């Protein structure tokens, strides 16, 4: 569970990377692991600590698909939309998932239960279609296993 | 009686299809029967259609059982002899399975066999022999050996690794870096992931050798965030190697693991360096080459993971042995990764020169769906789509380049006859739009316009004019892009149009559907 924004906790995280070369990405990853996203006040704080401008830090945060402005749902399902999964009817399965949970790509269910995101390759291409559910790999997805997955996520 | 040794892969793809539950059931079932077992979690052999594939040790070698589910486990324990070769799931000795038997496993020699985190196991299976030989040859001798082997970069561009190393070795600097590109963004590829999870010490050894050869003391491994298992296993392996004194300040070479953040373009080497420096992953103009001014402005070897992980075997067994394999200017072996709608999906390491038809039909066994193979995309999202008519093309850097394609990182994605090639062409443009680093206008904006134009073609609107627009745009992308993301997006788009024109004849298709 992500914790609420806490400036001194953020300072601790930044300090942990002191002396590292090019520490911005590792800091951002740790901040997101802690708070579930990159909270707006983290940006000036990181900028000051690393002697960068806010614009520079913001520019980095916005460049990478992984960094979020707001926390995701309690569960995150990353569905692969790349070619290997397409060849195994991954798009049709993805439509089914989106319809089942009533969300669009990147969307979160209104109760904050689940976020469904697109990803482009998980390296599980010989077991397509595939996904990561809360970081755990899932392969050979079918209509039946998607139904079971939906059950498991609690819907 | 000593414990029964049982091997269950811990590879992410094996886990994705239930390997953990199988391992847990084996443990429970063994306890229930009072059988002492030692479960070793290995990497994968790369025969993914058989995963979870469980192996047991016997006095005459290992025996494998394919597609094991938790429900099958009680049956494997029951009966007169446990894990009997007569069990219906038994696929015999793994080395005798044709898919494995036909391979020449050099880079992947240990993958799926050893305990990935046991340095003793690594040593017992020929590990660290390459490093020993590199130490005896010295830096210049090591670089010469890599050059002689003919090894070319396995990340896609196919640049000779030895020449890259020599440039860095000759660059005067106090600080130099070895960077391993483990961003593996191409759909249909998983070779880097398999080694990170199945034989991480081979990469560590390869990087230490590279450091020794060029005079670098620090290495970074940039792993994509989509690979949580690989990040976890490789980080543990680095800690094991540090504890053993193989890595660390005292050993003269350190490795740091860095995690990407979901940007495909960060696999491009200069973008990756920017990312490591903590910047937006925007592509740098070359020159300067990373070999002269790379990470933090210092001379840097940046290589794909497979390039680095192949070096230990080259040094251990000699450059000539490696160079003896392959065809033309493509020497040695390539881990071909069969993916998508293919019956026998998996990693097939073989000398260059197999034909695409042999790879897809014979080795891959055709489609998983059982329908006819219609198209094959080779080399990831920037690679061309091949029709059956080109299945006599040899798997070789030059042969693919001659057909406006690439072998890239060795991914082969198979599609059956339900594929709509106009949609695949649209996806290639859309992917370019999503992943563009934004530096060049054709790539940043043209890709979005191209996606919209493809939508019109798919709707059957002014198809001839719109196809001419796409062709024009592809010319602009090809010549107006700083890197291969924009520059090679025309490959999948134009190959789809050229080889599958019937799918772009939309008025007819639209009419047929109505
Ligand atoms: C858009 C783009 C993405 C790339 N992605 C990767 C990648 O994921 N892994 C990789 O090793 N090389 C990738 N490359 C190739 C690298 O730029 C570079 O050629 C390679 O890391 C050099 O290592 P090698 O000589 O050992 O192949 C990519 C190139 C481009 C243009
Ligand atoms: S071609 Fe695209 S990804 Fe490559 S440098 Fe230009 S804008 Fe960036």
XYZ file of C-alpha atoms and ligand atoms in Angstrom:
708
model
C 0.000 0.000 0.000
C 1.404 3.393 -0.907
C 1.864 5.801 1.950
C 0.553 9.371 2.030
C 2.885 12.172 0.984
C 5.486 12.875 3.615
C 8.285 15.301 2.979
C 10.792 13.890 5.423
C 10.226 10.381 4.069
C 10.945 11.759 0.597
C 14.142 13.362 1.899
C 15.232 10.034 3.281
C 14.692 8.399 -0.097
C 16.679 11.108 -1.858
C 19.495 10.803 0.672
C 19.697 7.069 0.117
C 20.957 7.778 -3.405
C 23.598 10.292 -2.382
C 26.911 9.743 -4.147
C 25.302 7.818 -6.966
C 26.007 8.868 -10.527
C 22.860 9.935 -12.351
C 20.504 9.251 -9.439
C 17.287 10.754 -10.821
C 15.622 7.618 -12.204
C 16.405 5.441 -9.177
C 15.047 8.221 -6.930
C 11.863 8.514 -8.967
C 11.355 4.744 -8.894
C 11.741 4.700 -5.108
C 9.478 7.712 -4.634
C 6.818 6.007 -6.716
C 7.257 2.728 -4.841
C 6.675 4.627 -1.596
C 3.855 6.988 -2.536
C 2.298 5.155 -5.463
C 3.052 8.052 -7.806
C 5.333 11.060 -8.128
C 3.467 13.541 -5.905
C 3.640 17.135 -7.155
C 5.583 18.440 -4.128
C 8.274 15.806 -4.732
C 9.342 17.544 -7.911
C 10.733 20.787 -6.413
C 12.208 18.815 -3.552
C 14.114 16.460 -5.857
C 15.111 19.399 -8.069
C 16.661 21.247 -5.136
C 18.473 18.166 -3.872
C 19.980 17.363 -7.268
C 20.625 20.950 -8.271
C 18.261 20.752 -11.219
C 15.395 22.988 -12.264
C 11.809 21.924 -11.605
C 11.276 21.930 -15.337
C 14.086 19.436 -15.786
C 12.690 17.038 -13.205
C 9.188 17.460 -14.537
C 10.470 16.858 -18.037
C 11.946 13.533 -16.969
C 8.837 12.451 -15.048
C 6.616 13.193 -18.027
C 8.914 11.496 -20.543
C 8.679 8.004 -19.073
C 5.469 5.990 -19.337
C 5.998 4.381 -15.919
C 5.757 7.477 -13.745
C 2.293 8.428 -12.576
C 0.880 11.708 -11.356
C -1.737 9.959 -9.230
C -1.642 6.536 -7.587
C -3.019 3.546 -9.468
C -5.769 1.305 -8.150
C -5.058 -1.325 -5.494
C -4.341 -3.834 -8.239
C -2.602 -3.133 -11.513
C -3.097 -5.300 -14.580
C -0.638 -4.615 -17.365
C -1.834 -6.220 -20.564
C 0.580 -6.674 -23.429
C -0.558 -5.070 -26.675
C 2.521 -5.779 -28.780
C 2.743 -7.901 -31.919
C 3.344 -11.341 -30.399
C 0.243 -10.983 -28.249
C -1.709 -9.503 -31.176
C -0.955 -12.654 -33.164
C -2.721 -14.657 -30.438
C -5.889 -12.537 -30.406
C -4.621 -10.423 -27.522
C -6.604 -7.396 -28.650
C -9.917 -9.255 -28.459
C -9.045 -10.492 -24.980
C -8.038 -7.018 -23.912
C -11.389 -5.669 -25.110
C -13.067 -8.282 -22.984
C -11.108 -7.227 -19.907
C -11.780 -3.542 -20.451
C -15.490 -4.234 -20.927
C -15.641 -6.484 -17.887
C -14.192 -3.835 -15.606
C -15.779 -0.930 -17.428
C -12.536 0.963 -17.921
C -10.524 2.360 -20.808
C -6.773 1.837 -21.237
C -4.986 3.430 -18.293
C -8.255 3.720 -16.419
C -9.084 2.749 -12.847
C -12.404 1.330 -11.667
C -14.437 3.972 -9.757
C -13.876 2.141 -6.468
C -10.127 2.288 -6.959
C -9.915 -1.487 -7.118
C -8.112 -2.027 -10.400
C -6.102 -0.128 -12.971
C -5.692 -1.649 -16.434
C -2.705 -0.490 -18.414
C -1.293 -1.228 -21.830
C 2.260 -2.471 -22.021
C 4.365 -3.289 -25.038
C 6.114 -6.576 -24.440
C 6.760 -8.453 -21.232
C 9.127 -10.963 -22.801
C 6.515 -13.698 -22.382
C 6.001 -13.797 -26.140
C 6.114 -17.582 -26.466
C 3.242 -17.795 -23.952
C 1.067 -15.115 -25.507
C -1.232 -13.379 -24.788
C 0.355 -12.274 -21.567
C 0.031 -9.829 -18.721
C 1.477 -8.780 -15.398
C -0.935 -8.723 -12.481
C 0.601 -6.798 -9.602
C 4.003 -7.628 -11.029
C 3.306 -11.359 -11.384
C 3.553 -12.845 -14.882
C 0.483 -14.441 -16.510
C 0.567 -16.216 -19.838
C -1.509 -18.159 -22.380
C -4.475 -16.035 -21.427
C -7.797 -17.235 -22.763
C -11.387 -16.212 -22.282
C -11.594 -18.752 -19.452
C -8.399 -17.676 -17.721
C -9.378 -14.031 -18.055
C -12.648 -14.874 -16.300
C -10.679 -16.626 -13.554
C -8.350 -13.663 -13.342
C -11.304 -11.317 -12.994
C -12.569 -13.532 -10.190
C -9.169 -13.454 -8.526
C -8.960 -9.687 -8.725
C -12.319 -9.742 -6.990
C -14.981 -8.830 -9.481
C 18.529 -42.885 -0.030
C 19.494 -39.413 -1.116
C 16.875 -36.832 -1.971
C 15.214 -36.923 -5.368
C 16.418 -33.849 -7.258
C 13.620 -32.145 -9.141
C 14.140 -29.162 -11.404
C 11.303 -26.682 -11.883
C 11.914 -23.505 -13.879
C 11.651 -20.169 -12.167
C 11.704 -18.319 -15.488
C 8.985 -15.663 -15.700
C 7.325 -17.337 -18.687
C 7.253 -20.671 -16.862
C 5.845 -18.902 -13.810
C 3.303 -17.215 -16.060
C 1.899 -20.631 -16.890
C 1.939 -22.033 -13.373
C 5.458 -23.243 -12.512
C 5.240 -21.936 -8.930
C 2.064 -23.833 -8.219
C 3.616 -26.960 -9.700
C 6.689 -26.576 -7.476
C 4.527 -26.066 -4.404
C 2.401 -29.103 -5.223
C 5.509 -31.222 -5.715
C 6.713 -30.166 -2.269
C 3.360 -30.999 -0.666
C 2.935 -34.256 -2.483
C 6.479 -35.355 -1.609
C 5.787 -34.625 2.053
C 2.558 -36.595 1.881
C 4.403 -39.593 0.465
C 7.357 -39.158 2.815
C 9.688 -38.762 -0.174
C 12.687 -36.582 0.338
C 13.018 -34.120 -2.537
C 15.325 -31.276 -3.381
C 13.576 -28.809 -5.669
C 15.973 -26.716 -7.720
C 14.479 -23.665 -9.411
C 16.350 -23.291 -12.691
C 15.926 -20.968 -15.644
C 14.025 -22.258 -18.640
C 15.413 -24.505 -21.354
C 13.410 -22.324 -23.694
C 10.894 -24.932 -24.855
C 8.006 -22.762 -23.824
C 5.192 -24.815 -25.304
C 6.234 -27.525 -22.826
C 6.324 -25.217 -19.798
C 5.999 -25.846 -16.995
C 8.590 -28.479 -17.822
C 9.749 -30.443 -14.801
C 12.927 -32.494 -14.837
C 14.205 -35.100 -12.448
C 17.748 -36.306 -11.973
C 18.366 -40.003 -12.603
C 21.645 -41.917 -12.543
C 21.673 -41.748 -16.341
C 20.817 -38.069 -16.679
C 17.717 -35.957 -16.482
C 14.246 -36.898 -17.604
C 11.670 -34.258 -18.459
C 7.910 -33.983 -18.101
C 6.130 -31.371 -20.172
C 3.077 -29.174 -19.597
C 2.797 -30.263 -15.979
C -0.119 -28.827 -14.045
C -0.619 -29.070 -10.275
C -3.310 -31.666 -10.977
C -0.749 -33.896 -12.674
C 1.626 -33.938 -9.739
C -0.110 -36.628 -7.614
C -0.025 -38.908 -10.656
C 3.713 -38.371 -11.005
C 4.211 -39.532 -7.425
C 1.765 -42.404 -7.534
C 2.523 -45.724 -9.102
C 5.244 -48.271 -8.767
C 8.082 -45.935 -9.638
C 7.887 -42.200 -9.082
C 8.251 -39.943 -12.111
C 8.328 -43.005 -14.332
C 9.464 -42.577 -17.920
C 6.272 -44.362 -18.925
C 4.137 -41.471 -17.604
C 2.141 -39.836 -20.415
C 3.688 -36.416 -19.719
C 7.235 -37.756 -19.997
C 9.090 -36.254 -22.940
C 12.276 -38.197 -22.300
C 15.758 -36.828 -21.964
C 15.623 -33.079 -22.620
C 18.767 -33.126 -24.758
C 17.077 -35.640 -27.045
C 14.000 -33.502 -27.716
C 14.450 -32.559 -31.401
C 13.943 -28.842 -30.717
C 16.888 -28.904 -28.318
C 18.945 -31.523 -30.082
C 19.110 -29.495 -33.309
C 20.499 -26.450 -31.497
C 24.047 -25.299 -31.024
C 23.920 -23.976 -27.525
C 26.856 -21.729 -26.750
C 25.457 -18.589 -25.150
C 22.603 -20.583 -23.642
C 24.656 -23.661 -22.750
C 23.732 -23.525 -19.062
C 20.321 -21.895 -19.199
C 17.640 -24.154 -17.760
C 20.210 -26.551 -16.363
C 21.917 -24.742 -13.503
C 20.679 -23.083 -10.357
C 20.950 -19.448 -11.530
C 22.177 -18.192 -8.166
C 24.731 -20.885 -7.398
C 28.240 -19.820 -8.255
C 29.410 -23.372 -7.536
C 26.976 -24.688 -10.109
C 28.214 -22.025 -12.530
C 31.820 -23.124 -12.033
C 30.886 -26.786 -12.291
C 29.355 -26.049 -15.703
C 32.407 -24.385 -17.227
C 31.765 -20.939 -15.763
C 34.655 -18.485 -15.292
C 36.935 -20.311 -17.738
C 36.571 -17.420 -20.160
C 37.613 -14.905 -17.532
C 40.644 -17.018 -16.649
C 41.707 -17.089 -20.272
C 41.092 -13.332 -20.658
C 43.361 -12.722 -17.668
C 46.088 -14.806 -19.244
C 45.689 -13.121 -22.641
C 45.668 -9.596 -21.231
C 43.589 -6.661 -22.523
C 44.918 -6.461 -26.088
C 44.824 -10.235 -26.529
C 41.262 -10.355 -25.254
C 40.095 -7.641 -27.653
C 41.860 -9.440 -30.503
C 40.123 -12.684 -29.582
C 36.684 -11.052 -29.629
C 37.497 -9.455 -33.003
C 38.669 -12.760 -34.460
C 35.486 -14.495 -33.323
C 33.514 -12.286 -35.721
C 30.955 -11.542 -32.987
C 28.590 -8.771 -34.040
C 26.228 -6.859 -31.790
C 23.131 -8.887 -31.002
C 21.063 -5.809 -30.125
C 20.144 -5.197 -33.722
C 22.702 -3.103 -35.558
C 25.205 -5.942 -35.898
C 28.305 -3.825 -35.345
C 31.478 -5.886 -34.755
C 31.948 -6.114 -30.999
C 35.741 -6.394 -31.113
C 36.073 -3.155 -33.083
C 33.852 -1.338 -30.603
C 35.968 -2.625 -27.723
C 39.202 -1.633 -29.435
C 37.937 1.934 -29.885
C 37.206 2.178 -26.173
C 40.456 0.437 -25.226
C 42.395 2.981 -27.308
C 40.531 6.004 -25.906
C 42.637 7.653 -23.230
C 40.610 8.282 -20.061
C 40.771 7.648 -16.324
C 37.204 6.510 -16.211
C 35.482 4.203 -18.668
C 32.247 2.298 -18.488
C 30.701 -0.948 -19.628
C 26.971 -0.618 -20.185
C 24.798 -3.639 -20.778
C 21.706 -2.934 -22.802
C 19.039 -5.180 -21.305
C 16.147 -2.998 -22.395
C 14.914 -5.746 -24.740
C 11.902 -3.858 -26.029
C 11.199 -5.798 -29.223
C 8.024 -7.799 -29.151
C 8.836 -11.431 -29.761
C 12.172 -11.317 -27.954
C 13.055 -12.713 -24.570
C 16.638 -13.970 -24.850
C 18.016 -11.289 -22.518
C 15.303 -12.009 -19.998
C 16.000 -15.746 -20.080
C 19.680 -15.260 -19.309
C 19.080 -12.684 -16.580
C 16.786 -15.198 -14.917
C 18.495 -18.421 -15.922
C 22.245 -17.782 -16.080
C 23.018 -14.332 -14.697
C 26.658 -15.104 -13.916
C 27.460 -15.419 -17.603
C 26.581 -11.756 -18.064
C 28.587 -10.807 -14.998
C 31.555 -12.753 -16.354
C 31.170 -11.151 -19.783
C 31.108 -7.675 -18.282
C 34.157 -8.325 -16.118
C 35.995 -9.502 -19.247
C 34.871 -6.379 -21.132
C 36.081 -4.195 -18.261
C 39.428 -5.930 -18.262
C 39.743 -5.658 -22.036
C 39.074 -1.922 -22.299
C 40.198 -0.726 -18.866
C 36.797 0.015 -17.329
C 36.059 -0.393 -13.647
C 32.351 0.110 -13.584
C 29.442 -1.499 -15.348
C 25.769 -0.699 -15.531
C 23.046 -3.125 -16.491
C 19.955 -1.302 -17.716
C 16.973 -3.648 -17.401
C 13.481 -2.734 -18.547
C 10.908 -2.291 -15.805
C 8.616 -4.764 -17.561
C 10.965 -7.514 -16.320
C 10.445 -7.616 -12.529
C 11.629 -11.225 -12.236
C 14.799 -10.561 -14.187
C 15.591 -7.493 -12.087
C 15.144 -9.508 -8.907
C 17.247 -12.498 -9.970
C 20.019 -10.496 -11.549
C 20.304 -8.186 -8.519
C 20.657 -11.246 -6.296
C 23.321 -12.655 -8.598
C 25.311 -9.416 -8.338
C 25.149 -9.691 -4.539
C 26.339 -13.317 -4.694
C 29.226 -12.331 -6.979
C 30.144 -9.483 -4.637
C 30.128 -11.780 -1.615
C 32.396 -14.171 -3.507
C 34.848 -11.366 -4.302
C 34.211 -11.570 -8.031
C 32.721 -8.087 -8.122
C 33.342 -5.023 -6.005
C 35.896 -2.310 -5.443
C 38.559 -4.813 -4.394
C 37.932 -6.962 -7.457
C 38.433 -3.915 -9.675
C 35.013 -4.100 -11.276
C 31.612 -3.104 -9.966
C 28.176 -3.644 -11.446
C 25.113 -1.571 -10.745
C 21.625 -2.553 -11.833
C 19.430 0.220 -13.208
C 15.775 -0.079 -14.067
C 14.148 1.531 -17.099
C 10.835 3.317 -16.921
C 8.760 2.070 -19.809
C 10.253 3.874 -22.795
C 10.991 1.711 -25.843
C 13.359 4.288 -27.289
C 15.629 3.889 -24.253
C 16.875 0.700 -25.896
C 18.583 2.952 -28.435
C 22.074 3.255 -27.073
C 22.436 7.027 -26.746
C 18.932 7.376 -25.346
C 19.831 4.684 -22.823
C 22.922 6.647 -21.789
C 20.806 9.784 -21.335
C 18.417 7.770 -19.208
C 21.263 6.422 -17.061
C 22.414 9.999 -16.548
C 18.955 10.815 -15.241
C 17.629 12.650 -18.262
C 14.763 12.297 -20.700
C 15.589 9.416 -22.985
C 16.233 11.524 -26.033
C 18.495 10.229 -28.738
C 21.867 11.963 -29.103
C 23.301 12.868 -32.453
C 26.396 10.850 -33.412
C 29.282 11.637 -33.508
C 30.565 11.619 -30.879
C 30.303 7.858 -30.619
C 29.599 6.401 -27.172
C 32.979 4.679 -27.522
C 34.609 8.125 -27.401
C 32.133 10.107 -25.336
C 29.534 7.899 -23.774
C 28.188 7.727 -20.250
C 28.961 10.973 -18.367
C 31.105 11.937 -21.335
C 33.497 9.035 -20.810
C 34.507 6.296 -23.254
C 31.843 3.623 -22.981
C 31.262 0.154 -24.320
C 27.537 -0.265 -24.748
C 26.540 -3.740 -25.827
C 23.468 -5.838 -25.923
C 23.238 -8.442 -23.177
C 23.649 -11.373 -25.594
C 26.802 -9.840 -27.093
C 28.365 -9.568 -23.629
C 27.129 -12.961 -22.472
C 28.617 -14.686 -25.517
C 32.123 -13.420 -24.802
C 32.905 -15.888 -21.965
C 32.294 -18.876 -24.254
C 34.323 -17.306 -27.051
C 37.287 -16.877 -24.747
C 36.880 -20.240 -23.060
C 36.759 -22.253 -26.266
C 38.657 -19.962 -28.603
C 37.625 -17.447 -31.240
C 38.177 -19.891 -34.088
C 35.634 -22.361 -32.767
C 33.019 -19.607 -32.676
C 33.961 -18.123 -36.022
C 33.746 -21.553 -37.635
C 29.964 -21.365 -37.245
C 27.625 -19.265 -39.354
C 27.538 -17.924 -42.884
C 29.022 -14.961 -44.744
C 29.741 -12.104 -42.382
C 27.377 -13.474 -39.765
C 29.598 -15.628 -37.590
C 28.701 -17.776 -34.633
C 25.252 -18.450 -33.287
C 22.097 -16.439 -32.806
C 19.416 -17.134 -30.247
C 16.327 -17.158 -32.456
C 13.205 -16.495 -30.465
C 10.026 -18.030 -31.846
C 6.991 -16.202 -30.591
C 3.356 -15.407 -31.093
C 1.117 -17.804 -32.977
C 3.594 -20.646 -33.249
C 3.206 -24.255 -32.190
C 6.679 -24.702 -30.752
C 7.422 -21.299 -29.299
C 10.825 -21.032 -27.749
C 14.456 -20.100 -27.935
C 16.459 -21.790 -30.648
C 20.171 -21.039 -30.621
C 21.739 -21.973 -33.921
C 24.473 -20.953 -36.305
C 23.382 -18.275 -38.767
C 22.114 -19.539 -42.091
C 18.894 -21.451 -41.416
C 16.150 -20.345 -43.756
C 13.096 -18.563 -42.459
C 10.992 -21.484 -43.669
C 13.056 -23.984 -41.688
C 12.718 -21.796 -38.618
C 8.982 -21.246 -38.849
C 7.700 -24.488 -40.364
C 10.165 -27.139 -39.231
C 11.423 -25.830 -35.931
C 8.395 -23.810 -34.955
C 6.003 -26.419 -36.308
C 3.697 -23.857 -37.911
C 1.029 -21.971 -36.027
C -0.380 -22.663 -32.577
C -3.876 -22.165 -33.951
C -3.337 -24.853 -36.570
C -4.243 -22.434 -39.362
C -1.843 -21.625 -42.210
C 1.110 -19.308 -41.513
C 0.491 -16.094 -43.417
C 3.044 -13.558 -42.195
C 6.122 -13.475 -40.020
C 7.588 -10.357 -38.478
C 11.295 -10.675 -37.888
C 13.355 -8.364 -35.693
C 10.775 -6.634 -33.542
C 8.449 -3.711 -34.195
C 10.893 -2.150 -36.668
C 11.310 -5.381 -38.591
C 9.666 -6.310 -41.874
C 6.742 -8.678 -42.375
C 7.630 -11.638 -44.550
C 5.194 -13.669 -46.655
C 5.660 -17.369 -47.286
C 7.099 -16.489 -50.701
C 10.253 -15.248 -48.959
C 10.691 -18.239 -46.674
C 13.880 -19.242 -48.449
C 15.625 -16.166 -46.977
C 18.615 -17.170 -44.868
C 18.815 -15.952 -41.289
C 21.795 -13.659 -41.737
C 22.294 -9.920 -41.229
C 22.993 -9.155 -44.882
C 20.296 -11.377 -46.379
C 17.625 -9.636 -44.340
C 18.990 -6.163 -44.998
C 18.917 -6.905 -48.728
C 15.148 -7.426 -48.458
C 14.545 -4.188 -46.545
C 14.306 -6.069 -43.306
C 16.444 -6.856 -40.309
C 17.096 -9.737 -37.958
C 17.360 -7.308 -35.069
C 17.573 -9.113 -31.768
C 16.377 -12.381 -33.286
C 12.643 -12.277 -32.616
C 10.345 -14.118 -35.024
C 6.633 -13.463 -34.531
C 4.302 -15.762 -36.429
C 0.810 -14.806 -37.601
C -1.858 -17.074 -39.046
C -4.251 -16.293 -41.902
C -6.627 -14.316 -39.690
C -4.125 -11.440 -39.549
C -5.139 -8.134 -41.129
C -1.941 -6.655 -42.485
C -3.432 -3.181 -42.812
C -3.975 -3.230 -39.062
C -0.393 -4.424 -38.507
C 0.887 -1.550 -40.661
C -1.280 0.842 -38.680
C 0.110 -0.542 -35.439
C 3.700 0.005 -36.595
C 2.935 3.698 -37.144
C 1.007 3.989 -33.907
C 3.843 2.365 -31.974
C 6.260 4.867 -33.502
C 3.956 7.685 -32.387
C 3.666 6.319 -28.843
C 7.385 5.726 -28.410
C 8.950 8.588 -30.376
C 11.467 10.542 -28.317
C 10.233 13.668 -30.040
C 13.454 14.934 -31.513
C 12.681 14.595 -35.226
C 9.523 16.001 -36.776
C 8.736 13.117 -39.183
C 8.901 10.618 -36.334
C 7.075 12.766 -33.779
C 4.294 14.137 -35.974
C 4.455 12.095 -39.153
C 3.788 8.874 -37.273
C 0.515 10.263 -35.882
C -0.533 11.568 -39.311
C 0.425 8.179 -40.735
C -1.759 6.377 -38.190
C -4.703 8.594 -39.162
C -4.054 7.981 -42.840
C -3.976 4.234 -42.235
C -7.326 4.570 -40.480
C -8.728 6.120 -43.647
C -7.306 3.281 -45.721
C -8.863 0.764 -43.351
C -12.218 2.528 -43.747
C -11.771 2.293 -47.500
C -11.436 6.043 -48.092
C -9.480 7.168 -51.184
C -7.229 4.168 -50.785
C -4.905 4.792 -53.728
C -4.208 8.407 -52.747
C -3.773 7.540 -49.119
C -1.401 4.688 -49.881
C 0.665 7.141 -51.921
C 0.714 9.441 -48.900
C 1.920 6.608 -46.669
C 4.647 5.745 -49.156
C 5.772 9.376 -49.171
C 5.716 9.575 -45.419
C 7.820 6.425 -45.195
C 10.414 8.005 -47.485
C 10.511 11.053 -45.218
C 10.805 8.886 -42.107
C 13.570 6.839 -43.649
C 15.714 9.816 -44.517
C 14.629 12.365 -41.917
C 15.129 10.404 -38.715
C 18.013 10.512 -36.308
C 17.560 6.932 -35.132
C 16.075 3.662 -36.285
C 12.762 4.155 -34.485
C 11.668 6.655 -37.082
C 14.096 5.387 -39.698
C 12.967 1.754 -39.728
C 9.246 2.109 -39.018
C 8.861 2.067 -42.831
C 10.055 -1.582 -42.829
C 6.947 -3.129 -41.260
C 4.664 -0.614 -42.982
C 6.027 -0.917 -46.506
C 6.597 -4.676 -46.316
C 2.962 -5.140 -45.316
C 1.835 -3.029 -48.271
C 4.233 -4.676 -50.694
C 3.759 -8.316 -49.773
C 0.107 -8.260 -48.732
C -1.524 -5.748 -51.116
C -4.849 -7.583 -50.947
C -5.273 -6.430 -47.333
C -5.081 -2.809 -48.435
C -7.729 -3.247 -51.088
C -10.236 -1.954 -48.578
C -13.223 -0.954 -50.716
C -13.506 -4.584 -51.769
C -13.001 -5.836 -48.190
C -15.436 -3.317 -46.793
C -18.001 -4.279 -49.452
C -17.448 -7.969 -48.744
C -18.088 -7.397 -45.052
C -21.350 -5.584 -45.717
C 14.526 2.417 -31.095
C 15.652 1.488 -30.798
C 15.513 0.542 -29.797
C 16.569 -0.316 -29.493
N 16.384 -1.227 -28.509
C 17.418 -2.031 -28.158
C 17.262 -2.952 -27.091
O 16.194 -3.052 -26.477
N 18.323 -3.725 -26.769
C 19.521 -3.630 -27.427
O 20.450 -4.331 -27.084
N 19.685 -2.773 -28.447
C 18.666 -1.973 -28.818
N 18.847 -1.081 -29.842
C 20.168 -1.036 -30.499
C 21.136 -0.156 -29.727
O 20.987 1.190 -30.176
C 22.589 -0.545 -29.922
O 22.827 -0.772 -31.276
C 23.027 -1.768 -29.152
O 22.745 -1.618 -27.800
C 24.512 -1.972 -29.312
O 24.904 -3.186 -28.735
P 25.418 -4.394 -29.638
O 26.452 -3.857 -30.557
O 25.956 -5.365 -28.664
O 24.224 -4.892 -30.355
C 17.786 -0.227 -30.198
C 17.910 0.714 -31.211
C 16.859 1.553 -31.522
C 17.025 2.546 -32.608
S 13.689 9.021 -35.113
Fe 12.143 9.339 -33.512
S 12.916 8.261 -31.728
Fe 14.626 8.473 -33.160
S 15.641 10.368 -32.545
Fe 14.155 10.961 -34.083
S 12.303 11.469 -32.904
Fe 13.655 10.342 -31.548
